[in-house]
Amino acid sequence: MTWSFVVVETLEFLVNELRHRIKQAGIVLALNFIGVTLGTTAFAILWFYVRRRVSGTDSFGGICWMSYLFPLLILLLGILSACCIFYSRRGAINVAKDFHMSVIKKAQQPNKHIKQANSVVYLSSKHNERHIPTLYARHTANVIRLLLEASLPLLTSIFAILSLLYINIKATVALLPLSVAYLICFRNISKNGARVLKRYQETSHNLNVEANNDEQSAAKTLELLYNQTLLSRKCQLTNAIVQISSMVWLIFVFDKCFDCTPKGYSLLLASLVALRYLWKSLRQLTLQLAEVIRFSPSVRVYAQYASEYHSL
């Protein structure tokens, strides 16, 4: 089970599941897009407002009340953006809940519709079809929710990159090596996480010490179990290091290659804010993908069961 195989197989099955809930998923994606668009618009208005103040212009074409209108407009857009994001996350939770509830309802049908899945490889030797609507369906529902919620940091990252390119293309291109290094690090961390998951799946039956008195095997299994939690922590560490490195590099590039004028410093400040949003959204995105990888063995078990027996 390679890293790419885990991701592709998991995403393929989950996309097929979301097709049955295309309306709900579409509303979640639309709300995320609207929320990110409103937030970006508020940031653009704030940048324009600050640049007007830095340039020494106290009024906007002689209209003094415009100085009060801009902050109120930014506040309104920010509140609307937060509400859209809240309802999109609520919608993602509802999609996951509806999926889980549908599995539970089908599991309560007469026994002739619930067949023994002898060919399904469960994560534990003690698991059977009774764990499908509980453990495996719950993990699959969590992954569906994570994928829908991942659209928000993905859209935020795209808008942040476009903002950086609009502010200064050369400075943004200078950040490309750090971005490539971040992607390589995340790929290596994910591959290592997939290997840990595979080893844990193969040795999970040793977790029950009463059934197996081999203390060394049980300790090894527990170590693999708790090593899975390090996946998200490694992603956080990598993101923090690359984030501070990119901000320092951006300051260095502006200081050496661009004019040290009030306008130049306003561009630098806007770039740092956009860069902060970019790495914050990438951090959230990579953490959600790490959770998807962590739950992928349970999703694969449910996918095997669902493909063989359409009763679930």
PDB file of C-alpha atoms in Angstrom:
ATOM      1  CA  MET A   1       0.000   0.000   0.000  1.00  0.00           C
ATOM      2  CA  THR A   2       1.957   2.950  -1.280  1.00  0.00           C
ATOM      3  CA  TRP A   3       1.264   6.553  -0.391  1.00  0.00           C
ATOM      4  CA  SER A   4      -0.137   7.414  -3.818  1.00  0.00           C
ATOM      5  CA  PHE A   5      -2.289   4.276  -3.859  1.00  0.00           C
ATOM      6  CA  VAL A   6      -3.815   5.148  -0.479  1.00  0.00           C
ATOM      7  CA  VAL A   7      -4.674   8.705  -1.517  1.00  0.00           C
ATOM      8  CA  VAL A   8      -6.036   7.844  -4.992  1.00  0.00           C
ATOM      9  CA  GLU A   9      -8.130   4.902  -3.824  1.00  0.00           C
ATOM     10  CA  THR A  10      -9.558   6.794  -0.861  1.00  0.00           C
ATOM     11  CA  LEU A  11     -10.406   9.912  -2.888  1.00  0.00           C
ATOM     12  CA  GLU A  12     -11.956   7.877  -5.707  1.00  0.00           C
ATOM     13  CA  PHE A  13     -14.353   6.120  -3.373  1.00  0.00           C
ATOM     14  CA  LEU A  14     -15.258   9.292  -1.468  1.00  0.00           C
ATOM     15  CA  VAL A  15     -15.928  11.260  -4.655  1.00  0.00           C
ATOM     16  CA  ASN A  16     -18.347   8.519  -5.720  1.00  0.00           C
ATOM     17  CA  GLU A  17     -20.079   8.783  -2.344  1.00  0.00           C
ATOM     18  CA  LEU A  18     -20.378  12.572  -2.661  1.00  0.00           C
ATOM     19  CA  ARG A  19     -22.073  12.220  -6.042  1.00  0.00           C
ATOM     20  CA  HIS A  20     -25.155  10.960  -4.206  1.00  0.00           C
ATOM     21  CA  ARG A  21     -25.099  14.182  -2.160  1.00  0.00           C
ATOM     22  CA  ILE A  22     -24.084  16.555  -4.938  1.00  0.00           C
ATOM     23  CA  LYS A  23     -26.612  19.242  -3.935  1.00  0.00           C
ATOM     24  CA  GLN A  24     -25.461  19.424  -0.305  1.00  0.00           C
ATOM     25  CA  ALA A  25     -21.795  19.288  -1.309  1.00  0.00           C
ATOM     26  CA  GLY A  26     -22.374  22.007  -3.909  1.00  0.00           C
ATOM     27  CA  ILE A  27     -23.902  24.316  -1.306  1.00  0.00           C
ATOM     28  CA  VAL A  28     -20.907  23.776   0.986  1.00  0.00           C
ATOM     29  CA  LEU A  29     -18.456  24.566  -1.809  1.00  0.00           C
ATOM     30  CA  ALA A  30     -20.460  27.618  -2.896  1.00  0.00           C
ATOM     31  CA  LEU A  31     -20.556  28.997   0.654  1.00  0.00           C
ATOM     32  CA  ASN A  32     -16.804  28.485   0.990  1.00  0.00           C
ATOM     33  CA  PHE A  33     -16.212  30.320  -2.284  1.00  0.00           C
ATOM     34  CA  ILE A  34     -18.454  33.217  -1.274  1.00  0.00           C
ATOM     35  CA  GLY A  35     -16.843  33.422   2.158  1.00  0.00           C
ATOM     36  CA  VAL A  36     -13.308  33.501   0.748  1.00  0.00           C
ATOM     37  CA  THR A  37     -14.326  36.036  -1.913  1.00  0.00           C
ATOM     38  CA  LEU A  38     -15.863  38.363   0.670  1.00  0.00           C
ATOM     39  CA  GLY A  39     -12.807  38.029   2.906  1.00  0.00           C
ATOM     40  CA  THR A  40     -10.469  38.800   0.031  1.00  0.00           C
ATOM     41  CA  THR A  41     -12.576  41.805  -0.947  1.00  0.00           C
ATOM     42  CA  ALA A  42     -12.394  43.102   2.616  1.00  0.00           C
ATOM     43  CA  PHE A  43      -8.626  42.698   2.555  1.00  0.00           C
ATOM     44  CA  ALA A  44      -8.392  44.564  -0.772  1.00  0.00           C
ATOM     45  CA  ILE A  45     -10.501  47.454   0.548  1.00  0.00           C
ATOM     46  CA  LEU A  46      -8.383  47.578   3.707  1.00  0.00           C
ATOM     47  CA  TRP A  47      -5.208  47.711   1.620  1.00  0.00           C
ATOM     48  CA  PHE A  48      -6.622  50.530  -0.518  1.00  0.00           C
ATOM     49  CA  TYR A  49      -7.676  52.412   2.621  1.00  0.00           C
ATOM     50  CA  VAL A  50      -4.241  52.054   4.235  1.00  0.00           C
ATOM     51  CA  ARG A  51      -2.462  53.168   1.066  1.00  0.00           C
ATOM     52  CA  ARG A  52      -4.617  56.282   0.934  1.00  0.00           C
ATOM     53  CA  ARG A  53      -3.678  57.075   4.520  1.00  0.00           C
ATOM     54  CA  VAL A  54       0.019  56.403   3.940  1.00  0.00           C
ATOM     55  CA  SER A  55       0.019  58.709   0.927  1.00  0.00           C
ATOM     56  CA  GLY A  56      -1.152  61.543   3.186  1.00  0.00           C
ATOM     57  CA  THR A  57      -4.664  61.797   1.790  1.00  0.00           C
ATOM     58  CA  ASP A  58      -7.004  62.388   4.732  1.00  0.00           C
ATOM     59  CA  SER A  59     -10.185  62.646   2.712  1.00  0.00           C
ATOM     60  CA  PHE A  60     -11.492  60.831  -0.333  1.00  0.00           C
ATOM     61  CA  GLY A  61     -12.079  63.453  -2.956  1.00  0.00           C
ATOM     62  CA  GLY A  62     -13.270  65.935  -0.371  1.00  0.00           C
ATOM     63  CA  ILE A  63     -15.873  63.538   0.988  1.00  0.00           C
ATOM     64  CA  CYS A  64     -15.022  63.227   4.678  1.00  0.00           C
ATOM     65  CA  TRP A  65     -17.688  60.630   5.491  1.00  0.00           C
ATOM     66  CA  MET A  66     -15.923  58.161   3.187  1.00  0.00           C
ATOM     67  CA  SER A  67     -13.321  57.743   5.935  1.00  0.00           C
ATOM     68  CA  TYR A  68     -16.064  56.201   8.080  1.00  0.00           C
ATOM     69  CA  LEU A  69     -17.675  54.250   5.251  1.00  0.00           C
ATOM     70  CA  PHE A  70     -14.597  52.167   4.450  1.00  0.00           C
ATOM     71  CA  PRO A  71     -14.139  50.697   7.976  1.00  0.00           C
ATOM     72  CA  LEU A  72     -17.867  49.916   8.170  1.00  0.00           C
ATOM     73  CA  LEU A  73     -17.745  48.233   4.762  1.00  0.00           C
ATOM     74  CA  ILE A  74     -14.743  46.153   5.827  1.00  0.00           C
ATOM     75  CA  LEU A  75     -16.573  45.162   9.032  1.00  0.00           C
ATOM     76  CA  LEU A  76     -19.688  44.151   7.113  1.00  0.00           C
ATOM     77  CA  LEU A  77     -17.758  42.066   4.588  1.00  0.00           C
ATOM     78  CA  GLY A  78     -15.801  40.390   7.377  1.00  0.00           C
ATOM     79  CA  ILE A  79     -18.973  39.417   9.247  1.00  0.00           C
ATOM     80  CA  LEU A  80     -20.631  38.091   6.087  1.00  0.00           C
ATOM     81  CA  SER A  81     -17.493  36.097   5.263  1.00  0.00           C
ATOM     82  CA  ALA A  82     -17.407  34.567   8.753  1.00  0.00           C
ATOM     83  CA  CYS A  83     -21.109  33.621   8.522  1.00  0.00           C
ATOM     84  CA  CYS A  84     -20.647  31.946   5.129  1.00  0.00           C
ATOM     85  CA  ILE A  85     -17.701  29.947   6.429  1.00  0.00           C
ATOM     86  CA  PHE A  86     -19.652  28.917   9.535  1.00  0.00           C
ATOM     87  CA  TYR A  87     -22.628  27.653   7.531  1.00  0.00           C
ATOM     88  CA  SER A  88     -20.350  25.864   5.076  1.00  0.00           C
ATOM     89  CA  ARG A  89     -18.734  23.961   7.955  1.00  0.00           C
ATOM     90  CA  ARG A  90     -22.166  23.255   9.377  1.00  0.00           C
ATOM     91  CA  GLY A  91     -23.214  21.916   5.985  1.00  0.00           C
ATOM     92  CA  ALA A  92     -20.150  19.661   5.838  1.00  0.00           C
ATOM     93  CA  ILE A  93     -21.056  18.237   9.250  1.00  0.00           C
ATOM     94  CA  ASN A  94     -24.629  17.630   8.051  1.00  0.00           C
ATOM     95  CA  VAL A  95     -23.386  15.788   4.961  1.00  0.00           C
ATOM     96  CA  ALA A  96     -21.236  13.516   7.129  1.00  0.00           C
ATOM     97  CA  LYS A  97     -24.117  13.005   9.572  1.00  0.00           C
ATOM     98  CA  ASP A  98     -26.559  12.099   6.777  1.00  0.00           C
ATOM     99  CA  PHE A  99     -24.072   9.615   5.337  1.00  0.00           C
ATOM    100  CA  HIS A 100     -23.521   7.958   8.717  1.00  0.00           C
ATOM    101  CA  MET A 101     -27.259   7.875   9.436  1.00  0.00           C
ATOM    102  CA  SER A 102     -27.980   6.246   6.070  1.00  0.00           C
ATOM    103  CA  VAL A 103     -25.471   3.492   6.852  1.00  0.00           C
ATOM    104  CA  ILE A 104     -27.027   2.891  10.275  1.00  0.00           C
ATOM    105  CA  LYS A 105     -30.555   2.727   8.802  1.00  0.00           C
ATOM    106  CA  LYS A 106     -29.486   0.210   6.172  1.00  0.00           C
ATOM    107  CA  ALA A 107     -27.737  -1.856   8.823  1.00  0.00           C
ATOM    108  CA  GLN A 108     -31.046  -2.117  10.702  1.00  0.00           C
ATOM    109  CA  GLN A 109     -32.762  -3.776   7.737  1.00  0.00           C
ATOM    110  CA  PRO A 110     -33.639  -7.494   7.861  1.00  0.00           C
ATOM    111  CA  ASN A 111     -30.680  -9.837   8.156  1.00  0.00           C
ATOM    112  CA  LYS A 112     -31.070 -11.109   4.602  1.00  0.00           C
ATOM    113  CA  HIS A 113     -29.803  -7.733   3.403  1.00  0.00           C
ATOM    114  CA  ILE A 114     -26.741  -7.841   5.676  1.00  0.00           C
ATOM    115  CA  LYS A 115     -24.415 -10.552   4.461  1.00  0.00           C
ATOM    116  CA  GLN A 116     -21.249 -11.833   6.002  1.00  0.00           C
ATOM    117  CA  ALA A 117     -18.285 -10.213   4.236  1.00  0.00           C
ATOM    118  CA  ASN A 118     -15.718 -12.988   4.367  1.00  0.00           C
ATOM    119  CA  SER A 119     -13.491 -11.381   1.761  1.00  0.00           C
ATOM    120  CA  VAL A 120     -13.232  -8.044   3.588  1.00  0.00           C
ATOM    121  CA  VAL A 121      -9.966  -7.546   5.470  1.00  0.00           C
ATOM    122  CA  TYR A 122     -10.776  -5.756   8.716  1.00  0.00           C
ATOM    123  CA  LEU A 123      -8.315  -3.763  10.767  1.00  0.00           C
ATOM    124  CA  SER A 124      -8.635  -6.204  13.643  1.00  0.00           C
ATOM    125  CA  SER A 125      -9.221  -9.935  13.775  1.00  0.00           C
ATOM    126  CA  LYS A 126     -12.099  -9.300  16.207  1.00  0.00           C
ATOM    127  CA  HIS A 127     -13.958  -6.993  13.813  1.00  0.00           C
ATOM    128  CA  ASN A 128     -16.843  -8.153  11.658  1.00  0.00           C
ATOM    129  CA  GLU A 129     -19.773  -6.694   9.728  1.00  0.00           C
ATOM    130  CA  ARG A 130     -21.277  -5.311  12.964  1.00  0.00           C
ATOM    131  CA  HIS A 131     -18.447  -2.773  13.114  1.00  0.00           C
ATOM    132  CA  ILE A 132     -19.235  -1.428   9.627  1.00  0.00           C
ATOM    133  CA  PRO A 133     -22.068   0.973  10.636  1.00  0.00           C
ATOM    134  CA  THR A 134     -20.215   2.071  13.765  1.00  0.00           C
ATOM    135  CA  LEU A 135     -16.439   2.259  13.556  1.00  0.00           C
ATOM    136  CA  TYR A 136     -15.784   2.183   9.809  1.00  0.00           C
ATOM    137  CA  ALA A 137     -18.783   4.284   8.779  1.00  0.00           C
ATOM    138  CA  ARG A 138     -17.907   6.888  11.423  1.00  0.00           C
ATOM    139  CA  HIS A 139     -14.348   7.179  10.137  1.00  0.00           C
ATOM    140  CA  THR A 140     -15.603   7.412   6.557  1.00  0.00           C
ATOM    141  CA  ALA A 141     -18.044  10.161   7.555  1.00  0.00           C
ATOM    142  CA  ASN A 142     -15.183  12.058   9.212  1.00  0.00           C
ATOM    143  CA  VAL A 143     -13.155  11.845   6.011  1.00  0.00           C
ATOM    144  CA  ILE A 144     -16.099  13.120   3.944  1.00  0.00           C
ATOM    145  CA  ARG A 145     -16.404  16.082   6.305  1.00  0.00           C
ATOM    146  CA  LEU A 146     -12.659  16.744   6.142  1.00  0.00           C
ATOM    147  CA  LEU A 147     -12.652  16.731   2.341  1.00  0.00           C
ATOM    148  CA  LEU A 148     -15.532  19.199   2.160  1.00  0.00           C
ATOM    149  CA  GLU A 149     -13.915  21.456   4.750  1.00  0.00           C
ATOM    150  CA  ALA A 150     -10.595  21.244   2.897  1.00  0.00           C
ATOM    151  CA  SER A 151     -12.107  23.301   0.081  1.00  0.00           C
ATOM    152  CA  LEU A 152     -11.938  26.375   2.338  1.00  0.00           C
ATOM    153  CA  PRO A 153      -8.142  26.437   2.916  1.00  0.00           C
ATOM    154  CA  LEU A 154      -7.629  25.400  -0.710  1.00  0.00           C
ATOM    155  CA  LEU A 155      -9.628  28.390  -1.982  1.00  0.00           C
ATOM    156  CA  THR A 156      -7.945  30.664   0.553  1.00  0.00           C
ATOM    157  CA  SER A 157      -4.529  29.517  -0.663  1.00  0.00           C
ATOM    158  CA  ILE A 158      -5.476  30.226  -4.275  1.00  0.00           C
ATOM    159  CA  PHE A 159      -6.774  33.723  -3.434  1.00  0.00           C
ATOM    160  CA  ALA A 160      -3.673  34.427  -1.321  1.00  0.00           C
ATOM    161  CA  ILE A 161      -1.366  33.403  -4.175  1.00  0.00           C
ATOM    162  CA  LEU A 162      -3.290  35.597  -6.629  1.00  0.00           C
ATOM    163  CA  SER A 163      -3.048  38.495  -4.155  1.00  0.00           C
ATOM    164  CA  LEU A 164       0.714  38.028  -3.839  1.00  0.00           C
ATOM    165  CA  LEU A 165       1.089  37.942  -7.608  1.00  0.00           C
ATOM    166  CA  TYR A 166      -0.971  41.130  -7.934  1.00  0.00           C
ATOM    167  CA  ILE A 167       1.067  42.952  -5.271  1.00  0.00           C
ATOM    168  CA  ASN A 168       4.472  41.955  -6.614  1.00  0.00           C
ATOM    169  CA  ILE A 169       5.117  39.180  -9.112  1.00  0.00           C
ATOM    170  CA  LYS A 170       8.901  39.093  -8.686  1.00  0.00           C
ATOM    171  CA  ALA A 171       8.765  38.813  -4.904  1.00  0.00           C
ATOM    172  CA  THR A 172       6.176  36.040  -5.186  1.00  0.00           C
ATOM    173  CA  VAL A 173       8.289  34.081  -7.668  1.00  0.00           C
ATOM    174  CA  ALA A 174      11.202  34.364  -5.240  1.00  0.00           C
ATOM    175  CA  LEU A 175       9.156  32.288  -2.777  1.00  0.00           C
ATOM    176  CA  LEU A 176       8.809  29.390  -5.217  1.00  0.00           C
ATOM    177  CA  PRO A 177      11.835  27.371  -3.933  1.00  0.00           C
ATOM    178  CA  LEU A 178      10.482  27.420  -0.379  1.00  0.00           C
ATOM    179  CA  SER A 179       7.062  26.319  -1.627  1.00  0.00           C
ATOM    180  CA  VAL A 180       8.587  23.407  -3.518  1.00  0.00           C
ATOM    181  CA  ALA A 181      10.581  22.407  -0.439  1.00  0.00           C
ATOM    182  CA  TYR A 182       7.397  22.483   1.645  1.00  0.00           C
ATOM    183  CA  LEU A 183       5.566  20.217  -0.796  1.00  0.00           C
ATOM    184  CA  ILE A 184       8.460  17.749  -0.840  1.00  0.00           C
ATOM    185  CA  CYS A 185       8.544  17.648   2.971  1.00  0.00           C
ATOM    186  CA  PHE A 186       4.796  17.091   3.174  1.00  0.00           C
ATOM    187  CA  ARG A 187       5.000  14.309   0.597  1.00  0.00           C
ATOM    188  CA  ASN A 188       7.726  12.549   2.583  1.00  0.00           C
ATOM    189  CA  ILE A 189       5.793  12.939   5.843  1.00  0.00           C
ATOM    190  CA  SER A 190       2.653  11.531   4.209  1.00  0.00           C
ATOM    191  CA  LYS A 191       4.524   8.569   2.743  1.00  0.00           C
ATOM    192  CA  ASN A 192       5.988   7.794   6.150  1.00  0.00           C
ATOM    193  CA  GLY A 193       2.508   8.059   7.679  1.00  0.00           C
ATOM    194  CA  ALA A 194       1.151   5.601   5.112  1.00  0.00           C
ATOM    195  CA  ARG A 195       3.921   3.136   5.964  1.00  0.00           C
ATOM    196  CA  VAL A 196       3.125   3.434   9.674  1.00  0.00           C
ATOM    197  CA  LEU A 197      -0.554   2.802   8.936  1.00  0.00           C
ATOM    198  CA  LYS A 198       0.274  -0.281   6.912  1.00  0.00           C
ATOM    199  CA  ARG A 199       2.503  -1.709   9.643  1.00  0.00           C
ATOM    200  CA  TYR A 200      -0.096  -0.965  12.287  1.00  0.00           C
ATOM    201  CA  GLN A 201      -2.820  -2.629  10.230  1.00  0.00           C
ATOM    202  CA  GLU A 202      -0.681  -5.738   9.840  1.00  0.00           C
ATOM    203  CA  THR A 203       0.132  -6.003  13.551  1.00  0.00           C
ATOM    204  CA  SER A 204      -3.041  -4.612  15.159  1.00  0.00           C
ATOM    205  CA  HIS A 205      -4.091  -8.016  16.432  1.00  0.00           C
ATOM    206  CA  ASN A 206      -1.146  -7.838  18.846  1.00  0.00           C
ATOM    207  CA  LEU A 207      -2.702  -4.841  20.564  1.00  0.00           C
ATOM    208  CA  ASN A 208      -4.813  -7.080  22.741  1.00  0.00           C
ATOM    209  CA  VAL A 209      -2.297  -8.289  25.314  1.00  0.00           C
ATOM    210  CA  GLU A 210      -4.747 -10.777  26.782  1.00  0.00           C
ATOM    211  CA  ALA A 211      -5.068 -12.535  23.469  1.00  0.00           C
ATOM    212  CA  ASN A 212      -1.344 -12.408  22.868  1.00  0.00           C
ATOM    213  CA  ASN A 213       1.068 -12.466  25.787  1.00  0.00           C
ATOM    214  CA  ASP A 214       4.007 -11.320  23.684  1.00  0.00           C
ATOM    215  CA  GLU A 215       4.781  -8.044  25.447  1.00  0.00           C
ATOM    216  CA  GLN A 216       7.307  -6.973  22.839  1.00  0.00           C
ATOM    217  CA  SER A 217       4.807  -7.328  20.005  1.00  0.00           C
ATOM    218  CA  ALA A 218       2.149  -5.459  21.942  1.00  0.00           C
ATOM    219  CA  ALA A 219       4.607  -2.653  22.736  1.00  0.00           C
ATOM    220  CA  LYS A 220       5.553  -2.415  19.058  1.00  0.00           C
ATOM    221  CA  THR A 221       1.906  -2.181  18.051  1.00  0.00           C
ATOM    222  CA  LEU A 222       1.218   0.524  20.620  1.00  0.00           C
ATOM    223  CA  GLU A 223       4.232   2.463  19.390  1.00  0.00           C
ATOM    224  CA  LEU A 224       2.862   2.354  15.845  1.00  0.00           C
ATOM    225  CA  LEU A 225      -0.549   3.421  17.127  1.00  0.00           C
ATOM    226  CA  TYR A 226       0.739   6.516  18.884  1.00  0.00           C
ATOM    227  CA  ASN A 227       3.219   7.330  16.106  1.00  0.00           C
ATOM    228  CA  GLN A 228       0.198   8.079  13.932  1.00  0.00           C
ATOM    229  CA  THR A 229      -0.486  11.166  16.037  1.00  0.00           C
ATOM    230  CA  LEU A 230       2.961  12.511  15.129  1.00  0.00           C
ATOM    231  CA  LEU A 231       1.887  12.913  11.506  1.00  0.00           C
ATOM    232  CA  SER A 232      -0.101  16.098  12.170  1.00  0.00           C
ATOM    233  CA  ARG A 233       2.608  17.429  14.513  1.00  0.00           C
ATOM    234  CA  LYS A 234       5.261  16.985  11.848  1.00  0.00           C
ATOM    235  CA  CYS A 235       3.066  18.884   9.391  1.00  0.00           C
ATOM    236  CA  GLN A 236       2.699  21.722  11.906  1.00  0.00           C
ATOM    237  CA  LEU A 237       6.455  21.857  12.484  1.00  0.00           C
ATOM    238  CA  THR A 238       7.222  21.921   8.765  1.00  0.00           C
ATOM    239  CA  ASN A 239       4.642  24.626   8.137  1.00  0.00           C
ATOM    240  CA  ALA A 240       5.961  26.817  10.978  1.00  0.00           C
ATOM    241  CA  ILE A 241       9.573  26.565   9.784  1.00  0.00           C
ATOM    242  CA  VAL A 242       8.729  27.312   6.153  1.00  0.00           C
ATOM    243  CA  GLN A 243       6.361  30.120   7.142  1.00  0.00           C
ATOM    244  CA  ILE A 244       8.904  32.071   9.189  1.00  0.00           C
ATOM    245  CA  SER A 245      11.601  31.382   6.572  1.00  0.00           C
ATOM    246  CA  SER A 246       9.411  32.715   3.771  1.00  0.00           C
ATOM    247  CA  MET A 247       8.503  35.869   5.709  1.00  0.00           C
ATOM    248  CA  VAL A 248      12.160  36.612   6.485  1.00  0.00           C
ATOM    249  CA  TRP A 249      13.086  35.908   2.860  1.00  0.00           C
ATOM    250  CA  LEU A 250      10.321  38.210   1.626  1.00  0.00           C
ATOM    251  CA  ILE A 251      11.554  41.040   3.874  1.00  0.00           C
ATOM    252  CA  PHE A 252      15.094  40.496   2.561  1.00  0.00           C
ATOM    253  CA  VAL A 253      13.912  40.556  -1.069  1.00  0.00           C
ATOM    254  CA  PHE A 254      11.939  43.788  -0.580  1.00  0.00           C
ATOM    255  CA  ASP A 255      14.824  45.420   1.276  1.00  0.00           C
ATOM    256  CA  LYS A 256      17.427  44.582  -1.375  1.00  0.00           C
ATOM    257  CA  CYS A 257      15.449  44.718  -4.601  1.00  0.00           C
ATOM    258  CA  PHE A 258      12.741  47.353  -4.155  1.00  0.00           C
ATOM    259  CA  ASP A 259      12.445  50.977  -3.114  1.00  0.00           C
ATOM    260  CA  CYS A 260      12.406  51.697   0.623  1.00  0.00           C
ATOM    261  CA  THR A 261       9.586  54.233   0.297  1.00  0.00           C
ATOM    262  CA  PRO A 262       6.264  54.466   2.162  1.00  0.00           C
ATOM    263  CA  LYS A 263       4.614  52.875  -0.849  1.00  0.00           C
ATOM    264  CA  GLY A 264       7.202  50.080  -0.862  1.00  0.00           C
ATOM    265  CA  TYR A 265       6.664  49.403   2.833  1.00  0.00           C
ATOM    266  CA  SER A 266       2.892  49.339   2.337  1.00  0.00           C
ATOM    267  CA  LEU A 267       3.405  46.721  -0.401  1.00  0.00           C
ATOM    268  CA  LEU A 268       5.664  44.761   1.945  1.00  0.00           C
ATOM    269  CA  LEU A 269       3.054  44.852   4.711  1.00  0.00           C
ATOM    270  CA  ALA A 270       0.315  43.700   2.343  1.00  0.00           C
ATOM    271  CA  SER A 271       2.570  40.898   1.075  1.00  0.00           C
ATOM    272  CA  LEU A 272       3.311  39.730   4.622  1.00  0.00           C
ATOM    273  CA  VAL A 273      -0.389  39.648   5.490  1.00  0.00           C
ATOM    274  CA  ALA A 274      -1.226  37.707   2.316  1.00  0.00           C
ATOM    275  CA  LEU A 275       1.693  35.372   2.983  1.00  0.00           C
ATOM    276  CA  ARG A 276       0.445  34.800   6.517  1.00  0.00           C
ATOM    277  CA  TYR A 277      -2.977  33.833   5.178  1.00  0.00           C
ATOM    278  CA  LEU A 278      -1.353  31.560   2.612  1.00  0.00           C
ATOM    279  CA  TRP A 279       0.689  29.534   5.098  1.00  0.00           C
ATOM    280  CA  LYS A 280      -2.148  29.446   7.609  1.00  0.00           C
ATOM    281  CA  SER A 281      -4.474  27.967   4.992  1.00  0.00           C
ATOM    282  CA  LEU A 282      -1.787  25.541   3.788  1.00  0.00           C
ATOM    283  CA  ARG A 283      -1.245  24.440   7.373  1.00  0.00           C
ATOM    284  CA  GLN A 284      -4.941  23.731   7.770  1.00  0.00           C
ATOM    285  CA  LEU A 285      -5.070  21.955   4.415  1.00  0.00           C
ATOM    286  CA  THR A 286      -2.102  19.696   5.145  1.00  0.00           C
ATOM    287  CA  LEU A 287      -3.471  18.827   8.598  1.00  0.00           C
ATOM    288  CA  GLN A 288      -6.797  17.823   7.068  1.00  0.00           C
ATOM    289  CA  LEU A 289      -5.044  15.718   4.427  1.00  0.00           C
ATOM    290  CA  ALA A 290      -2.997  14.095   7.177  1.00  0.00           C
ATOM    291  CA  GLU A 291      -6.248  13.164   8.940  1.00  0.00           C
ATOM    292  CA  VAL A 292      -7.594  11.733   5.684  1.00  0.00           C
ATOM    293  CA  ILE A 293      -4.495   9.559   5.380  1.00  0.00           C
ATOM    294  CA  ARG A 294      -4.848   8.474   9.021  1.00  0.00           C
ATOM    295  CA  PHE A 295      -8.430   7.312   8.468  1.00  0.00           C
ATOM    296  CA  SER A 296      -7.771   5.831   5.010  1.00  0.00           C
ATOM    297  CA  PRO A 297      -7.481   2.190   6.222  1.00  0.00           C
ATOM    298  CA  SER A 298     -11.002   2.379   7.697  1.00  0.00           C
ATOM    299  CA  VAL A 299     -12.301   3.974   4.500  1.00  0.00           C
ATOM    300  CA  ARG A 300     -10.735   1.174   2.454  1.00  0.00           C
ATOM    301  CA  VAL A 301     -12.445  -1.451   4.614  1.00  0.00           C
ATOM    302  CA  TYR A 302     -15.810   0.251   4.225  1.00  0.00           C
ATOM    303  CA  ALA A 303     -15.239   0.641   0.473  1.00  0.00           C
ATOM    304  CA  GLN A 304     -14.540  -3.097   0.153  1.00  0.00           C
ATOM    305  CA  TYR A 305     -17.681  -3.944   2.052  1.00  0.00           C
ATOM    306  CA  ALA A 306     -19.852  -1.447   0.160  1.00  0.00           C
ATOM    307  CA  SER A 307     -18.578  -2.559  -3.254  1.00  0.00           C
ATOM    308  CA  GLU A 308     -19.188  -6.246  -2.518  1.00  0.00           C
ATOM    309  CA  TYR A 309     -22.524  -5.869  -0.718  1.00  0.00           C
ATOM    310  CA  HIS A 310     -24.690  -3.004  -1.884  1.00  0.00           C
ATOM    311  CA  SER A 311     -26.901  -3.321   1.165  1.00  0.00           C
ATOM    312  CA  LEU A 312     -24.710  -0.711   2.943  1.00  0.00           C
TER     313      LEU A 312
END
